[in-house]
Coordinates of C-alpha atoms and ligand atoms in Angstrom, one line a residue:
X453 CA 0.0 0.0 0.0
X454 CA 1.4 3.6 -0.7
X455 CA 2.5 5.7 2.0
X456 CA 1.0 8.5 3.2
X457 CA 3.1 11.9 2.3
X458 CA 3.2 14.2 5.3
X459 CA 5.4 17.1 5.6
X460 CA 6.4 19.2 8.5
X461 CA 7.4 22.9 7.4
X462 CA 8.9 25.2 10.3
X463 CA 11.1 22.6 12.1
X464 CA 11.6 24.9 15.8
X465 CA 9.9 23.8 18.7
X466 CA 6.3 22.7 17.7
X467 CA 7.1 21.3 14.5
X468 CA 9.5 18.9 16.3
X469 CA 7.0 18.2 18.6
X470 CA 4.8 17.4 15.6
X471 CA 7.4 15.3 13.7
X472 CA 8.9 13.3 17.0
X473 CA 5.2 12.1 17.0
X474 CA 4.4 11.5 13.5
X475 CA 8.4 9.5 12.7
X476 CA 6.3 6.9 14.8
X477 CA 3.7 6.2 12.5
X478 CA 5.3 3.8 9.8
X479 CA 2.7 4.6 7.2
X480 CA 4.1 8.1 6.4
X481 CA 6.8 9.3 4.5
X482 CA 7.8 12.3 6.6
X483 CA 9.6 15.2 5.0
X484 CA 10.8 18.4 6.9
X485 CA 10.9 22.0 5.1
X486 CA 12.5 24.7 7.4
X487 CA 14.4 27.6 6.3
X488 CA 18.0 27.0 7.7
X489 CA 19.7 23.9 8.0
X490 CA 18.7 21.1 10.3
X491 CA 20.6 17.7 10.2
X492 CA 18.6 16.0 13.4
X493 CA 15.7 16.4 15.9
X494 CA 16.3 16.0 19.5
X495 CA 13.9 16.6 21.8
X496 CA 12.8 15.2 25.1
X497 CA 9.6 14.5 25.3
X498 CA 7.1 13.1 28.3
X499 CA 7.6 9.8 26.6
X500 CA 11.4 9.5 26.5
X501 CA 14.4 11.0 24.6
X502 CA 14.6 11.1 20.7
X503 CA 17.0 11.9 18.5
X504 CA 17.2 11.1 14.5
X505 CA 18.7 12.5 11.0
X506 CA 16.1 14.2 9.3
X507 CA 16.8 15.0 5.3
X508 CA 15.4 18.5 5.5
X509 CA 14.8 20.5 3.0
X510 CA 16.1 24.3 2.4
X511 CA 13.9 25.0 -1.2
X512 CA 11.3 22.6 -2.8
X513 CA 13.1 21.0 -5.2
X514 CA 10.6 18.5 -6.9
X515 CA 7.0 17.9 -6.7
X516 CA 6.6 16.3 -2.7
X517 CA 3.0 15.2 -3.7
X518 CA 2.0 16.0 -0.4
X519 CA -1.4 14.4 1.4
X520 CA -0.7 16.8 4.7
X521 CA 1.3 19.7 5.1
X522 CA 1.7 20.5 8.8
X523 CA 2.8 24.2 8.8
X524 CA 4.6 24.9 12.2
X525 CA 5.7 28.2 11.9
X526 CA 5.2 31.4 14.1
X527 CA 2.7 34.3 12.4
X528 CA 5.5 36.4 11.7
X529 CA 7.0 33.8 9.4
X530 CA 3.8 33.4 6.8
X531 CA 5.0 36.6 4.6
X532 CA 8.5 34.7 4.1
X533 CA 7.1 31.1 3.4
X534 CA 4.8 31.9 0.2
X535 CA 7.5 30.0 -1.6
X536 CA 6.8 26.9 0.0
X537 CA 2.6 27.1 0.3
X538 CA 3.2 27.4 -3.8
X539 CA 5.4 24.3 -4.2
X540 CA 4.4 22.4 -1.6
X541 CA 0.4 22.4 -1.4
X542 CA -1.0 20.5 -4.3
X543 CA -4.6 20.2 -5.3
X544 CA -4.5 17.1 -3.1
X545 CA -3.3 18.2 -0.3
X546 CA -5.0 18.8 3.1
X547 CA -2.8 21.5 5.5
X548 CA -2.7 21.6 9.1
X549 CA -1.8 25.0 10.8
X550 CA -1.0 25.0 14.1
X551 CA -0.1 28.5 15.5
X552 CA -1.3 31.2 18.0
X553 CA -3.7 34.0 17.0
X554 CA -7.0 33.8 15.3
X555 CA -7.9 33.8 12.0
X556 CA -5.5 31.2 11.1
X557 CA -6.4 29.7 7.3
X558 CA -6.3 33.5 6.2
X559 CA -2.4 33.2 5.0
X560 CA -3.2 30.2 3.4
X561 CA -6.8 30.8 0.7
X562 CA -4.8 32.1 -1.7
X563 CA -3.4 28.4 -1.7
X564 CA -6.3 25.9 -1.6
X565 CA -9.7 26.2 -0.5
X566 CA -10.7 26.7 3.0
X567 CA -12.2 23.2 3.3
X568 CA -8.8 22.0 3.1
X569 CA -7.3 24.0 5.8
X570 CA -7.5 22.6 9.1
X571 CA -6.4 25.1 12.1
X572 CA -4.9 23.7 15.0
X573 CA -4.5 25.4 18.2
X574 CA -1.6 23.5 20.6
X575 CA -1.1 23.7 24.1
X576 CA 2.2 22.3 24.2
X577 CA 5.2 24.5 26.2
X578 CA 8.2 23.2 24.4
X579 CA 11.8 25.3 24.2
X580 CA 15.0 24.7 23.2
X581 CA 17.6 24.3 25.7
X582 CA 21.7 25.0 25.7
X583 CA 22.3 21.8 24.6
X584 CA 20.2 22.1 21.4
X585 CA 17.4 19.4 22.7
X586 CA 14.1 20.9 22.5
X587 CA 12.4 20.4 25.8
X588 CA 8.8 19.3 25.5
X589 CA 7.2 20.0 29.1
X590 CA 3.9 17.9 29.0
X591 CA 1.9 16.2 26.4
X592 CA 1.0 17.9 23.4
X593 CA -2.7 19.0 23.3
X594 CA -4.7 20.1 19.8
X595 CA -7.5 21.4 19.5
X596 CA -9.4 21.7 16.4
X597 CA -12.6 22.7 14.9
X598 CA -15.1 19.6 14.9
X599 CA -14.8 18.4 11.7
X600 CA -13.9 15.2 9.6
X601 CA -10.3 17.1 8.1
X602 CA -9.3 16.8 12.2
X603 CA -10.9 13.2 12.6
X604 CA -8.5 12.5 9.6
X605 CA -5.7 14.3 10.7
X606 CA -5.5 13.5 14.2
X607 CA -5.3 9.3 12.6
X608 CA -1.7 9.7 11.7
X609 CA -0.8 10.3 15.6
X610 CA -0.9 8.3 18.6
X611 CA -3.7 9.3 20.9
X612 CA -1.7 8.2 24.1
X613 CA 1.1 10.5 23.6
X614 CA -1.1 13.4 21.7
X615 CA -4.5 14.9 23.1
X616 CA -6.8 15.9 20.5
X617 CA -9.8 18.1 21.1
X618 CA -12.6 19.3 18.9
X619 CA -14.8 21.3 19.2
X620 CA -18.1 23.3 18.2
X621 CA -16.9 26.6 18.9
X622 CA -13.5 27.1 17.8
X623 CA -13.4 30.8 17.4
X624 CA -14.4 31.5 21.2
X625 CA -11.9 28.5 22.0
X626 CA -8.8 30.5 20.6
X627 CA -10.4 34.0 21.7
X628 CA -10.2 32.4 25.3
X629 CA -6.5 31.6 25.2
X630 CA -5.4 34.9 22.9
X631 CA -7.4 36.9 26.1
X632 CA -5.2 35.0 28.7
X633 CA -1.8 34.5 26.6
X634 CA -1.9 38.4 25.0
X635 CA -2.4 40.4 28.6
X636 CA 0.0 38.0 30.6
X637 CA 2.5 37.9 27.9
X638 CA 3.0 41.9 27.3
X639 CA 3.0 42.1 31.3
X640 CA 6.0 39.8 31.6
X641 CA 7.6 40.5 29.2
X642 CA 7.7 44.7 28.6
X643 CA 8.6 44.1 32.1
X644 CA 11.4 41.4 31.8
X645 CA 10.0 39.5 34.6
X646 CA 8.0 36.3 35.3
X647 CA 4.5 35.6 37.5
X648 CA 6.3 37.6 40.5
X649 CA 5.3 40.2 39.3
X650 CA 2.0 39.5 40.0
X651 CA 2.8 40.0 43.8
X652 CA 2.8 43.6 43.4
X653 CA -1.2 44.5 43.2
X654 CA -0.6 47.5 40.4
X655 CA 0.1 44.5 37.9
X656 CA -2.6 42.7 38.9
X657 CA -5.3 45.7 37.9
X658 CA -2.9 46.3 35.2
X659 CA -3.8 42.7 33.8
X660 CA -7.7 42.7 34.5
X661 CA -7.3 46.4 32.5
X662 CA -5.5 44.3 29.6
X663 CA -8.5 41.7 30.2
X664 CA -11.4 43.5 29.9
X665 CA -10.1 45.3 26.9
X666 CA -9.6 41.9 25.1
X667 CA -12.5 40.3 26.1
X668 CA -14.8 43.6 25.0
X669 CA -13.0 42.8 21.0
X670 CA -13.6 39.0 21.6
X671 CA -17.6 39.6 22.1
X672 CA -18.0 42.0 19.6
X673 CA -16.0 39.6 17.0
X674 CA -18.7 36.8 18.0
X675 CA -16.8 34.5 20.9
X676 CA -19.3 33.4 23.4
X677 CA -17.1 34.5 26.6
X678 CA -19.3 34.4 30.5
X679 CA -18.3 37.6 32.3
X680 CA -17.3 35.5 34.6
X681 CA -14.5 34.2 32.7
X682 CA -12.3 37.3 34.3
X683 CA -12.2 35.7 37.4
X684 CA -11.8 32.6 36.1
X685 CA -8.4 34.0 34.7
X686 CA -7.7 36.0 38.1
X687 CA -8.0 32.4 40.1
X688 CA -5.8 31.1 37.1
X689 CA -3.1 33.6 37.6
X690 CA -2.8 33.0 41.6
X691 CA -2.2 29.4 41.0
X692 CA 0.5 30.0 38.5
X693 CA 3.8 29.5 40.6
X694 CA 6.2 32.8 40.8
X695 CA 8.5 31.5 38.0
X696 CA 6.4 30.8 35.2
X697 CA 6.7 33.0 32.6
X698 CA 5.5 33.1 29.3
X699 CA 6.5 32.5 25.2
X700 CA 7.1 36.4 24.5
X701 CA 9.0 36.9 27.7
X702 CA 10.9 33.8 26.7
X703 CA 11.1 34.8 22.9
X704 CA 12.8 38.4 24.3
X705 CA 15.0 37.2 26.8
X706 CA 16.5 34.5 23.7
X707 CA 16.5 38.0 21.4
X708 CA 14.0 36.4 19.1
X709 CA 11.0 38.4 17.6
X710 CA 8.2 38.8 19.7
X711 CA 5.0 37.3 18.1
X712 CA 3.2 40.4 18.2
X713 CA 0.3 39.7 15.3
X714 CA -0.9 36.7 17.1
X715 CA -1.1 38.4 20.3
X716 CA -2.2 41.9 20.8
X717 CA -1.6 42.9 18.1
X718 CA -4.6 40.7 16.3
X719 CA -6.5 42.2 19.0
X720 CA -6.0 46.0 18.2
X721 CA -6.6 44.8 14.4
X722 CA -9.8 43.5 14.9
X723 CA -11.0 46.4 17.1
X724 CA -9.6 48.7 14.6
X725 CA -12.5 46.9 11.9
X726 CA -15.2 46.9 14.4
X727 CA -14.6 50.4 15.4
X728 CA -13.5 49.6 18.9
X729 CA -10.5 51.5 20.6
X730 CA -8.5 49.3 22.1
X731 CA -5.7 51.9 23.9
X732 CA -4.2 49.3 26.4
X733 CA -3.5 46.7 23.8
X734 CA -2.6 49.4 21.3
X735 CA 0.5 50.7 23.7
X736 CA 1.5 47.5 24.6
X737 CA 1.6 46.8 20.5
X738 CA 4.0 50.1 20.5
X739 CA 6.3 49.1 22.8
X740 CA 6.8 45.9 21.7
X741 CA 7.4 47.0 18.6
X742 CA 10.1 48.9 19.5
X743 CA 11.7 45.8 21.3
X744 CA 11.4 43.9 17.9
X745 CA 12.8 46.5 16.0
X746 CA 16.5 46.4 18.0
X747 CA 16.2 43.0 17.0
X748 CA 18.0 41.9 14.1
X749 CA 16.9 38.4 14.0
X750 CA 13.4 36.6 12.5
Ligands
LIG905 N1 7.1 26.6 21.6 C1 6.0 26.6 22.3 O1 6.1 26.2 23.5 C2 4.6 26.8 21.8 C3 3.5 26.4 22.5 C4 2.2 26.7 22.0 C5 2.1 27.4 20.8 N2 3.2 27.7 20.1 C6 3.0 28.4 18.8 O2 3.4 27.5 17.7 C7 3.9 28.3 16.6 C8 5.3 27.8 16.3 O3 6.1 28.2 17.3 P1 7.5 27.5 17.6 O4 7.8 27.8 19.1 O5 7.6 26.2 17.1 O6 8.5 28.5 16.8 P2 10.0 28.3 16.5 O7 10.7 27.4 17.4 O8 10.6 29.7 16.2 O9 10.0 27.5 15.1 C9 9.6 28.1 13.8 C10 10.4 27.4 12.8 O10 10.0 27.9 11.5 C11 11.2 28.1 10.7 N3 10.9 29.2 9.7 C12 10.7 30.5 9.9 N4 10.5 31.1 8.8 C13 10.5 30.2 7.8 C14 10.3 30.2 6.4 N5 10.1 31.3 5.8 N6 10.5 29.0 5.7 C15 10.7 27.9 6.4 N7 10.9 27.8 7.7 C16 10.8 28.9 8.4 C17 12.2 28.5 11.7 O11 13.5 28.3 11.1 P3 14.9 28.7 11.8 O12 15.4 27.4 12.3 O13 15.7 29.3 10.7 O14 14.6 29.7 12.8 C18 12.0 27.6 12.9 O15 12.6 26.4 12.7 C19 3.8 29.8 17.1 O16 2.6 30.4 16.7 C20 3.8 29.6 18.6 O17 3.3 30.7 19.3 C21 4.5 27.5 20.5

């Protein structure tokens, strides 16, 4: 029987995370697209240890005949990778996107039709240590929209080391997490510091602000959010311990680019089209802006 063709394209944290999982499954052909070089994966996952060669690929040299592209790159990333969605997504094949943000088949229509786009939202903290191993922190967890594209794509994993979720309401399901991830992550990180923070009460109300500001875009953009869910985040936050901190803290203390469009930045766009200020978000969109732009890598 042929194989299955999957390939991964962004090979950093998630999509080695994605391809630890899916070198398990002997009915694929796995390829790997990334940008710069990569010769292996290694990453320790809940499971155990892996490392193995990977022949990845720099520029889409022939036809890959894909069935699933998994795209694991970060939002900022889509305006550089048109190259590959042109060689690499075929009339046959069926692309999974896993990022943060909303909105995430938008990149992709002028690719393939939005029946074929499947958008993943992970919950999945993975980093890369000094050593070069990406550290995978707890079992990876996906959730989709209910559909048969994620009943089909979640079949080329194994369910006891990969949660899948789907669900009715996807849209409220990522406004939810882009609420929680955008306010904590421009606290920590414009102010280079973890959860401690959070001991000091003017950062608390400065995070409810941050809240209600987001959840005011997410209701008027259609997400079915309780009121409630603000101290639902509140009793979240106290339970986090002092050292957590958060991707965009982690992202500017490594001197990476901060994803900014998938976090407030999304937010102040969408207010901006539904005629909402958003002047909390908006500043916090400024300054980490001007963090990014001392920042020579992408
Ligand atoms: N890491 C986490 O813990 C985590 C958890 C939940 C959600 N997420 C989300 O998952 C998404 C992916 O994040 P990540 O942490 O995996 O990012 P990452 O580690 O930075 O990986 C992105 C990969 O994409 C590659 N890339 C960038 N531009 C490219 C291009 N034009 N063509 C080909 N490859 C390109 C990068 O190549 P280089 O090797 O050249 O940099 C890198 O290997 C983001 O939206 C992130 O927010 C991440």
């Amino acid at each position: 029987m042929k194989k299955s063709s999957v390939g991964v394209l962004g090979v950093g944290a998630i999509g080695s995370v994605i391809s630890s999982q899916l070198i398990e499954n002997l009915g694929l052909e796995l390829s790997h697209f990334n940008r710069s070089k990569k010769e292996e994966i290694k990453i320790n996952t809940p499971f155990g240890e892996k490392a193995y060669p990977i022949d990845c690929q720099l520029v889409a040299t022939k036809i890959y005949d894909l069935d699933w592209l998994v795209i694991c790159l970060k939002e900022h990333h889509f305006k550089s990778a048109k190259n590959w969605f042109e060689n690499l997504i075929t009339s046959k094949t069926k692309v999974a996107v896993i990022r943060n943000g909303l909105n995430l088949k938008a990149p992709l229509l002028p690719f393939l039709d939005a029946s074929q786009i499947l958008e993943c939202m992970i919950d999945c903290p993975t980093q890369l240590d000094k050593k070069g191993v990406y550290q995978q922190f707890s079992k990876a967890k996906i959730t989709t929209p209910k559909s048969e594209l994620a009943s089909e794509f979640s079949i080329l994993f194994n369910k006891e080391k990969i949660e899948f979720h789907q669900v009715a309401d996807f849209k409220t399901a990522s406004w939810k997490k882009l609420i929680e991830s955008a306010s904590l992550g421009a606290i920590t990180c414009l102010n280079l510091n973890t959860c401690e923070i959070f001991s000091q009460p003017r950062f608390v109300n400065e995070y409810l602000a941050l809240i209600d500001e987001a959840m005011k875009i997410a209701l008027a953009d259609g997400a079915k959010i309780h009121k409630n869910y603000t101290n639902e985040l509140l009793r979240k936050l106290k339970s986090y311990p002092p050292e957590k901190g958060s991707s965009m803290l982690s992202d500017r203390l490594a001197g990476k680019p901060i994803e900014i469009g998938a976090k407030s930045g999304i937010i102040v766009k969408i207010g901006k089209r539904l005629g909402i200020e958003t002047p909390l978000h908006s500043k916090a969109v400024g300054q980490l802006i001007e963090i990014n732009s001392k920042n020579k890598a992408t």
